Coordinates of C-alpha atoms and ligand atoms in Angstrom, one line a residue:
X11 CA 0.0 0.0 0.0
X12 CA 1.2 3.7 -1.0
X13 CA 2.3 6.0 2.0
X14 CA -1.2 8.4 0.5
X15 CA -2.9 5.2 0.8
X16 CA -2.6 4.8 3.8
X17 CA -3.4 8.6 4.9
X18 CA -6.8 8.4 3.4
X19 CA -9.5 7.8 5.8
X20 CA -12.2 7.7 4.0
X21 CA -13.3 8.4 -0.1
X22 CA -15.4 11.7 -0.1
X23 CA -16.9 12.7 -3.0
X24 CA -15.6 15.8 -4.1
X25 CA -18.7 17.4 -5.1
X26 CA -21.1 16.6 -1.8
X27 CA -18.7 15.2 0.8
X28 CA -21.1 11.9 0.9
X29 CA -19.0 8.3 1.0
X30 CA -18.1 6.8 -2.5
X31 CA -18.9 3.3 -2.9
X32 CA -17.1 1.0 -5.8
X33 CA -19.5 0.6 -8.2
X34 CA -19.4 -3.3 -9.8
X35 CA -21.0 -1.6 -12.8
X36 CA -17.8 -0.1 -14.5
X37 CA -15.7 -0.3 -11.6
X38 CA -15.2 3.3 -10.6
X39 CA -16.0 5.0 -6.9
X40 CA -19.1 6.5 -7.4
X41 CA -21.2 8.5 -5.3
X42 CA -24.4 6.9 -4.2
X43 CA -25.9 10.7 -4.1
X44 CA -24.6 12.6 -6.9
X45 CA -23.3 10.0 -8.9
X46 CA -19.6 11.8 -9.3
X47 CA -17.0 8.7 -10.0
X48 CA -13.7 8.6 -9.5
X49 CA -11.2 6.1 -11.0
X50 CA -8.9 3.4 -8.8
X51 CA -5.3 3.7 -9.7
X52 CA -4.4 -0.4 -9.8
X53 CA -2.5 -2.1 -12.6
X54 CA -3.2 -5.3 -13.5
X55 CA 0.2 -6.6 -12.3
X56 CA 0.4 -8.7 -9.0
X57 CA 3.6 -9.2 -7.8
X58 CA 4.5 -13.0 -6.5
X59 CA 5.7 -13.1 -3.2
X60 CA 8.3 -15.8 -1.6
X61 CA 7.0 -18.2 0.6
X62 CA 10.0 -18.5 2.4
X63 CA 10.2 -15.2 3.2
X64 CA 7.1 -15.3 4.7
X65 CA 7.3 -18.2 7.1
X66 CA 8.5 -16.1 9.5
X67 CA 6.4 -13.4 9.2
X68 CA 8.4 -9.8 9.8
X69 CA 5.5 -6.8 11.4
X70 CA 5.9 -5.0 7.6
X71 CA 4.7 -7.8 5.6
X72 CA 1.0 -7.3 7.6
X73 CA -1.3 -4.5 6.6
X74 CA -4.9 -4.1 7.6
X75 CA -7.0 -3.8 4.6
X76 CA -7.8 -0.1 5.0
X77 CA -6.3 1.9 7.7
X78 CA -9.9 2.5 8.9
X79 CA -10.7 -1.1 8.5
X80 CA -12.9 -2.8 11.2
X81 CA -13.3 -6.0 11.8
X82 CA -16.3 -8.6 13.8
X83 CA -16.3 -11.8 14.4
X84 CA -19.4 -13.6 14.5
X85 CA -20.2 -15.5 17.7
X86 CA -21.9 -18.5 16.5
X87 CA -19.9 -19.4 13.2
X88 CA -16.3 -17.3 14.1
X89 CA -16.0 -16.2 11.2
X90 CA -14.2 -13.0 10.9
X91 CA -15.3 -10.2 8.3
X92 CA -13.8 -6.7 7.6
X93 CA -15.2 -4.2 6.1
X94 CA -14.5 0.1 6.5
X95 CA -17.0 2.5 7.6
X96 CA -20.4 3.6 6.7
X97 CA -20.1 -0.6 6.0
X98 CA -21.8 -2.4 9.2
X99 CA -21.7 -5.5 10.3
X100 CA -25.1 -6.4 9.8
X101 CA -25.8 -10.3 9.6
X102 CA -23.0 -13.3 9.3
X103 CA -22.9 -14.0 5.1
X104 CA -21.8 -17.5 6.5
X105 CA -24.0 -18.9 9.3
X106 CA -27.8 -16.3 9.0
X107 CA -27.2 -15.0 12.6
X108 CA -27.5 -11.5 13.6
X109 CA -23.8 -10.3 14.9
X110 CA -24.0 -8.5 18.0
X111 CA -20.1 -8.3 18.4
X112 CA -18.6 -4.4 18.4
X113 CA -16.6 -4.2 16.0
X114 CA -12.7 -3.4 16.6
X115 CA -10.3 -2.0 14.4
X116 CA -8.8 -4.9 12.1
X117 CA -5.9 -6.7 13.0
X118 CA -3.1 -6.6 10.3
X119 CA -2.8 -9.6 7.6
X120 CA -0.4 -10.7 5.0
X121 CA -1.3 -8.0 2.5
X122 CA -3.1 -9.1 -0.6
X123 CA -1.6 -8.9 -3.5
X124 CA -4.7 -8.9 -6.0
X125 CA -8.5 -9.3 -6.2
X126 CA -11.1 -9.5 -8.9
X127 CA -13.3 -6.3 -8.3
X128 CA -17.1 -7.2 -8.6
X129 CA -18.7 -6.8 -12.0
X130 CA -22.1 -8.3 -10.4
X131 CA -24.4 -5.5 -8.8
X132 CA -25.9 -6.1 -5.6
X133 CA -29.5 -5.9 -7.6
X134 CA -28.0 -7.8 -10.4
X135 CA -27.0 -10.8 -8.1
X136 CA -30.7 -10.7 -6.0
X137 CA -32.3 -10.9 -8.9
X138 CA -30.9 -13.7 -10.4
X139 CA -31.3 -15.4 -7.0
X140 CA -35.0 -14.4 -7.2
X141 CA -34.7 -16.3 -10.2
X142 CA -33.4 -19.2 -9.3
X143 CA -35.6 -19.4 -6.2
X144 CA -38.8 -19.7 -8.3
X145 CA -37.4 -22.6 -10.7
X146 CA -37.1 -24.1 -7.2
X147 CA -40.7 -25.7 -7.4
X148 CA -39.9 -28.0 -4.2
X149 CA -38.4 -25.0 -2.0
X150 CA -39.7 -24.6 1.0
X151 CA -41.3 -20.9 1.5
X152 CA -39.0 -20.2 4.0
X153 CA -36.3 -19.9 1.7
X154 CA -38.1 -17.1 0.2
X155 CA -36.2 -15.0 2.8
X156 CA -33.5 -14.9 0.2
X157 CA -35.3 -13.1 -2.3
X158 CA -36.1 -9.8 -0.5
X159 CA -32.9 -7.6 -1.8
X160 CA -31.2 -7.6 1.8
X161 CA -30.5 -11.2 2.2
X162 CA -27.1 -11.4 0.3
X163 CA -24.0 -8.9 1.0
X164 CA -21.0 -8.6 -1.4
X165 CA -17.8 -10.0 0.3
X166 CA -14.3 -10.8 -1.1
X167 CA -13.6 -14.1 0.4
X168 CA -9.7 -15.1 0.9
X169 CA -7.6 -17.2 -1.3
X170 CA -4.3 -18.5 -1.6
X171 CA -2.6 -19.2 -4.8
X172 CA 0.9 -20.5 -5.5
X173 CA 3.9 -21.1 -7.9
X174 CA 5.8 -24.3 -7.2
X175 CA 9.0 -26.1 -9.0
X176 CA 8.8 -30.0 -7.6
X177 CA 11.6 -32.6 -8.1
X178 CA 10.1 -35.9 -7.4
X179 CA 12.3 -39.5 -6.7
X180 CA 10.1 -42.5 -7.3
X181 CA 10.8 -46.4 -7.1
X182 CA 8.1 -48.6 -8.4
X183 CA 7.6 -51.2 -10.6
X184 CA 6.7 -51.8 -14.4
X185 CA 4.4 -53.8 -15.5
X186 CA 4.6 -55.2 -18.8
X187 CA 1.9 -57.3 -20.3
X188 CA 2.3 -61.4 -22.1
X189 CA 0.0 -63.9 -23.9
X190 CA 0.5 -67.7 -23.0
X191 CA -1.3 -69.8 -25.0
X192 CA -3.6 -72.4 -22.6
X193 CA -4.6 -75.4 -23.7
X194 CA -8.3 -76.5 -22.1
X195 CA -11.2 -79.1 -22.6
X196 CA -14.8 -78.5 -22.8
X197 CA -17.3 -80.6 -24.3
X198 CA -18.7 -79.7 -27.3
X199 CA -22.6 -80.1 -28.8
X200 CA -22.4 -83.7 -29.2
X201 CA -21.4 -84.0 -25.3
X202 CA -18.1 -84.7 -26.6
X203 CA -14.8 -83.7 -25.0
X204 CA -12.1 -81.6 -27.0
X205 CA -9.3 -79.9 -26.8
X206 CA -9.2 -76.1 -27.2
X207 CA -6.8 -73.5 -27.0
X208 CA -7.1 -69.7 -25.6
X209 CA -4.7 -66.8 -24.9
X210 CA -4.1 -65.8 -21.6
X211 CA -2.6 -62.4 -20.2
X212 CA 0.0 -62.1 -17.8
X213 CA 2.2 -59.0 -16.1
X214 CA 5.9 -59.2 -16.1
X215 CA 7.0 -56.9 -13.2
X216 CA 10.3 -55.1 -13.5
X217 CA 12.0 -52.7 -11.1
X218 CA 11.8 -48.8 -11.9
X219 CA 13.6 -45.9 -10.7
X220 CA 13.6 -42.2 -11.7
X221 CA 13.2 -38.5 -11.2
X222 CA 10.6 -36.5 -12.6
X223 CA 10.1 -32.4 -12.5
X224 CA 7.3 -30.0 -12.9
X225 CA 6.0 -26.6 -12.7
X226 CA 3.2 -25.5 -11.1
X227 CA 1.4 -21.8 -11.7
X228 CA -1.1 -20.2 -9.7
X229 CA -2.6 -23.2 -8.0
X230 CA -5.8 -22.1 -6.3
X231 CA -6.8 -22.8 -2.7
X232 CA -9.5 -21.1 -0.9
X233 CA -8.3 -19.7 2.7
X234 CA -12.0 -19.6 4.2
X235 CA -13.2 -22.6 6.0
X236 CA -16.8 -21.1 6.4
X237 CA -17.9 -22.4 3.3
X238 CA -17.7 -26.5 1.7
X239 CA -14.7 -26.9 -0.3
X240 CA -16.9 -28.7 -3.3
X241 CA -19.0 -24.8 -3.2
X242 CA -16.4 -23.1 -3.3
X243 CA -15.0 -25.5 -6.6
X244 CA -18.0 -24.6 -8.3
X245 CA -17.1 -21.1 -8.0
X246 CA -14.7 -22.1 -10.4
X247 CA -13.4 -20.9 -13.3
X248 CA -12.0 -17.7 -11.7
X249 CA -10.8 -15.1 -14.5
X250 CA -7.3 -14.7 -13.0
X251 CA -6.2 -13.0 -15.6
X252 CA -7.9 -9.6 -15.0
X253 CA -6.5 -9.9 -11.3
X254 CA -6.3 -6.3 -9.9
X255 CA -3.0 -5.0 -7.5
X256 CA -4.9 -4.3 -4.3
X257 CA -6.4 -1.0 -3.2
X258 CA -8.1 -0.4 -0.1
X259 CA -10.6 1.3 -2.6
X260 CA -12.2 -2.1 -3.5
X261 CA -13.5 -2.4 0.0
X262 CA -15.7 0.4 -0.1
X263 CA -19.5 -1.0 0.2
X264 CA -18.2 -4.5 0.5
X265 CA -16.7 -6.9 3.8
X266 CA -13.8 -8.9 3.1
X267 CA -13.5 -12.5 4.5
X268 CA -10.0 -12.8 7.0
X269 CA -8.1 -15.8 5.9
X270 CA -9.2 -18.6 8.1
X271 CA -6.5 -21.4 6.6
X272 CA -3.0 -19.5 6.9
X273 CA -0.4 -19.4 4.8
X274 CA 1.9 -22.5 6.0
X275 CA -2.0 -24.6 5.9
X276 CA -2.4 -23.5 2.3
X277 CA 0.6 -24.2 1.1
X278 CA 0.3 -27.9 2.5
X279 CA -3.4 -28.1 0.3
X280 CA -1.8 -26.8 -2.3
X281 CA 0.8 -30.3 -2.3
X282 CA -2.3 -32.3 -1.6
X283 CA -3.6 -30.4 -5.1
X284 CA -0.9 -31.2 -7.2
X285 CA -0.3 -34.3 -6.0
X286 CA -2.2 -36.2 -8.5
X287 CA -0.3 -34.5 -11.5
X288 CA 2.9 -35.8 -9.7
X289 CA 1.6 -39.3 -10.0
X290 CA 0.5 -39.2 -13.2
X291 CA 3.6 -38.0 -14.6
X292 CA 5.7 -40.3 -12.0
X293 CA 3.0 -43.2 -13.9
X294 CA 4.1 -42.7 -17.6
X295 CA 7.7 -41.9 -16.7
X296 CA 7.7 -45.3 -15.6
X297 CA 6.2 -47.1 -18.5
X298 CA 5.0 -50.3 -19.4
X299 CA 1.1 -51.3 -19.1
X300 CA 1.2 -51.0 -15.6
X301 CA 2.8 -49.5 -12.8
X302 CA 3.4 -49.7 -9.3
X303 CA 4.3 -46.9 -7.3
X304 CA 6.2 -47.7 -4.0
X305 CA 8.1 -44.7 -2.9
X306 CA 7.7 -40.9 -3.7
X307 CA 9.6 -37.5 -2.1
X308 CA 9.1 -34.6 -3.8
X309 CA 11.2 -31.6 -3.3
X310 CA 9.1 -27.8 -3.9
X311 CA 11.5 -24.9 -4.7
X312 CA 11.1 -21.3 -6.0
X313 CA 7.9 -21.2 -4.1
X314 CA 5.8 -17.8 -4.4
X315 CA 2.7 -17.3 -3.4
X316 CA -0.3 -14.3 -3.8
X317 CA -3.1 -13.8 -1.2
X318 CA -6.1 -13.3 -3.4
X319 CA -9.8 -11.6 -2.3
X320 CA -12.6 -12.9 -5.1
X321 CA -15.9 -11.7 -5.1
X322 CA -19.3 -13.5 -3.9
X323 CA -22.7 -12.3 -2.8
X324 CA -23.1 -14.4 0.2
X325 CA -26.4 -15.6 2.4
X326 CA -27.2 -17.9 5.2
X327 CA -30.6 -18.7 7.0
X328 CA -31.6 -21.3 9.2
X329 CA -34.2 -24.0 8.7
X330 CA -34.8 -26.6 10.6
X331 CA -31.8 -26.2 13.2
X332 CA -29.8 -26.7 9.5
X333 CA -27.4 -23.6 7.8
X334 CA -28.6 -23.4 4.1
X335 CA -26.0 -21.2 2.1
X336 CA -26.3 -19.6 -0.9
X337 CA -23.4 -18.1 -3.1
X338 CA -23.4 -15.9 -6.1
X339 CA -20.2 -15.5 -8.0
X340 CA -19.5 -11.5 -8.1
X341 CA -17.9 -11.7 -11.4
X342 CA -20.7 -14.2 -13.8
X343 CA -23.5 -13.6 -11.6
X344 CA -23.6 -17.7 -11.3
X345 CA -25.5 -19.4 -8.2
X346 CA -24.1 -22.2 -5.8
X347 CA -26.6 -22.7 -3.5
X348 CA -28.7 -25.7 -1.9
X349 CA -32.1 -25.5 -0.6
X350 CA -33.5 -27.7 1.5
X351 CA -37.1 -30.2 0.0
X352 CA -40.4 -28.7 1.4
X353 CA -41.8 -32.2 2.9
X354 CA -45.7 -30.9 2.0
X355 CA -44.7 -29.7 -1.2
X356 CA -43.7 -33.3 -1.8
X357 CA -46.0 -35.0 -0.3
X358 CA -48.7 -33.2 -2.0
X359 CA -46.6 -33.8 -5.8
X360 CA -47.1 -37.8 -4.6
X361 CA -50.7 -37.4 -3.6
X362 CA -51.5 -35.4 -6.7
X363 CA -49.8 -38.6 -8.7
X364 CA -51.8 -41.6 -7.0
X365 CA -54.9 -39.5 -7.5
X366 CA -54.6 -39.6 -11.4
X367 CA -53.2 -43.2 -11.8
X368 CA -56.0 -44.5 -9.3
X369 CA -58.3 -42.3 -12.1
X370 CA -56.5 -43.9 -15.0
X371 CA -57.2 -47.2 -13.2
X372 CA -60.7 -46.7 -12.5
X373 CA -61.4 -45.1 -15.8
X374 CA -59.3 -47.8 -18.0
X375 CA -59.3 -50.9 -15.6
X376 CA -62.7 -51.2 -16.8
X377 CA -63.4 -52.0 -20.3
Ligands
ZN427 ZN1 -21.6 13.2 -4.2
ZN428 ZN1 -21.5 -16.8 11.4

């Protein structure tokens, strides 16, 4: 963050002193008043960090999102969201409940490199979860809640990405395949016996040995833990390549998510990630028609990393003592929710069905 950065305390518009607000629409601060806009100075590069460097974490690496930043944490689901004045802390985007908490002023984090601003209004991203709420035939009306315009908030959640270079030593085995002919007897039409002949495959196993090396870029892993890790997949594709450098700007109107998974935690996901690739390649480096893996260590060096904030509108109600979440991705407008079955809708969709095959019965079990 810029030394003027950090001195500014708040965005004012310059025409009516009220708070500017990012506006998803064409990404400018825009007063919600007058409508005067100013741009965000960002460039589209994000710098890599080391991970080494970071393991022991010096105080200057750690910046609070906004010098004004606040942050709550919510006291059922602990999830801790920052956000900068007029911004309050309203209701947890994660668990439905109303946060009572005061907020305090944000502890520092790793600074984030990037984010993907939010191209999705608020509006935009209610109605489309109106939408999808009445294609929802089986929906309970409870979850109706969702489609009054307050139930979502836009909030960057926290991400982790990293660069890796892996050297990998294997041993295993190679499997290669042989016919044998087989001579058998089975009796034929007549009740005969005779001799027949059929080919049978078998695996020669040979010892294998080796090194294999590969590059990894920008391998994704989410640092929330508020939200299922197969949600937060379906989030995917991100459009990394309009990443953003950072700017406290981008806070303005939205909360941000604190990283919940830390860096040292990511970077052990991120092995778990990549370790199928590792195989595979460790697989046809060895050969054959089979393999066998028995031993793998795998080295990772020049290893960067870039804390990443990506957009969602983000809701949470209760029903039925159960936490039903609902997700909109802030840059395609694209829905990850589930919703629980209404029981009487059901049950009424089953009645409804015996009714007109007991009809069809009576009508054509007849004649
Ligand atoms: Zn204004
Ligand atoms: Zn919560």
């Amino acid at each position: 963050m810029s030394v003027e950065a950090k001195e500014i305390q708040h965005y004012p518009c310059a025409s009516c002193g009220a708070d500017l607000l990012f506006e998803p629409r064409d990404g400018f601060l825009t007063c919600p008043y007058c409508g005067h806009k100013e741009a965000i100075a960002t460039t589209g590069r994000v710098e890599e960090q080391s991970y080494e460097q970071h393991l022991s974490i010096r105080p200057e690496q750690m910046t609070k999102l906004a010098v004004n930043a606040l942050e709550v944490q919510c006291q059922s689901c602990g999830a801790k969201s920052i956000f900068t004045p007029p911004q309050v802390a309203g209701r947890c985007e994660f668990c439905g409940v109303q946060i009572v908490a005061q907020p305090k002023s944000a502890d520092p984090i790793i600074t984030p490199g990037g984010l993907l601003p939010f191209c999705v209004t608020q509006p935009q991203a209610s109605s489309s979860l109106r939408e999808w709420l009445s294609s929802r035939w089986f929906a309970p009306n409870d979850l109706k809640r969702f489609a009054q315009p307050e139930a979502i908030h836009g909030i960057y959640l926290p991400f982790w990405t990293y660069d890796t270079s892996t050297t990998t030593d294997y041993t295993g085995q190679r499997g290669e395949y042989y016919w044998v002919t087989e001579t058998y007897y089975e009796r034929d039409a007549q009740g005969n016996q005779v001799q027949r002949t059929r080919q049978v495959r078998h695996t020669q196993w040979y010892s294998a040995a080796g090194t294999v090396t590969g590059s990894f870029d920008d391998v994704l892993v989410p640092a929330t833990t508020s939200l299922p890790p197969d949600r937060l997949a379906a989030l995917e594709p991100w459009d990394l390549p309009e990443l953003r450098s950072y700017d406290p700007a981008f806070l303005s109107g939205f909360k941000a998510q604190r990283y919940q998974v830390d860096l040292e935690q990511g970077f052990e996901r991120m092995k778990e990630i990549i370790a199928p690739a590792i195989e595979s390649a460790v697989r046809s480096d060895i050969g054959g028609d089979e393999q066998r893996i028995e031993s793998l260590s795998t080295i990772y060096s020049e290893n960067t990393f870039k804390h990443l904030l990506l957009p969602v509108y983000a809701g949470a109600y209760r029903y039925n003592a159960k936490v039903f979440q609902i997700l909109v991705n802030g840059r395609t407008g694209e829905i990850q929710g589930e919703r629980p079955y209404s029981f009487w809708k059901i049950a009424l969709l089953v009645v409804s069905i015996l009714i007109v095959v007991l009809i069809a019965v009576l009508v054509f079990g007849n004649r």
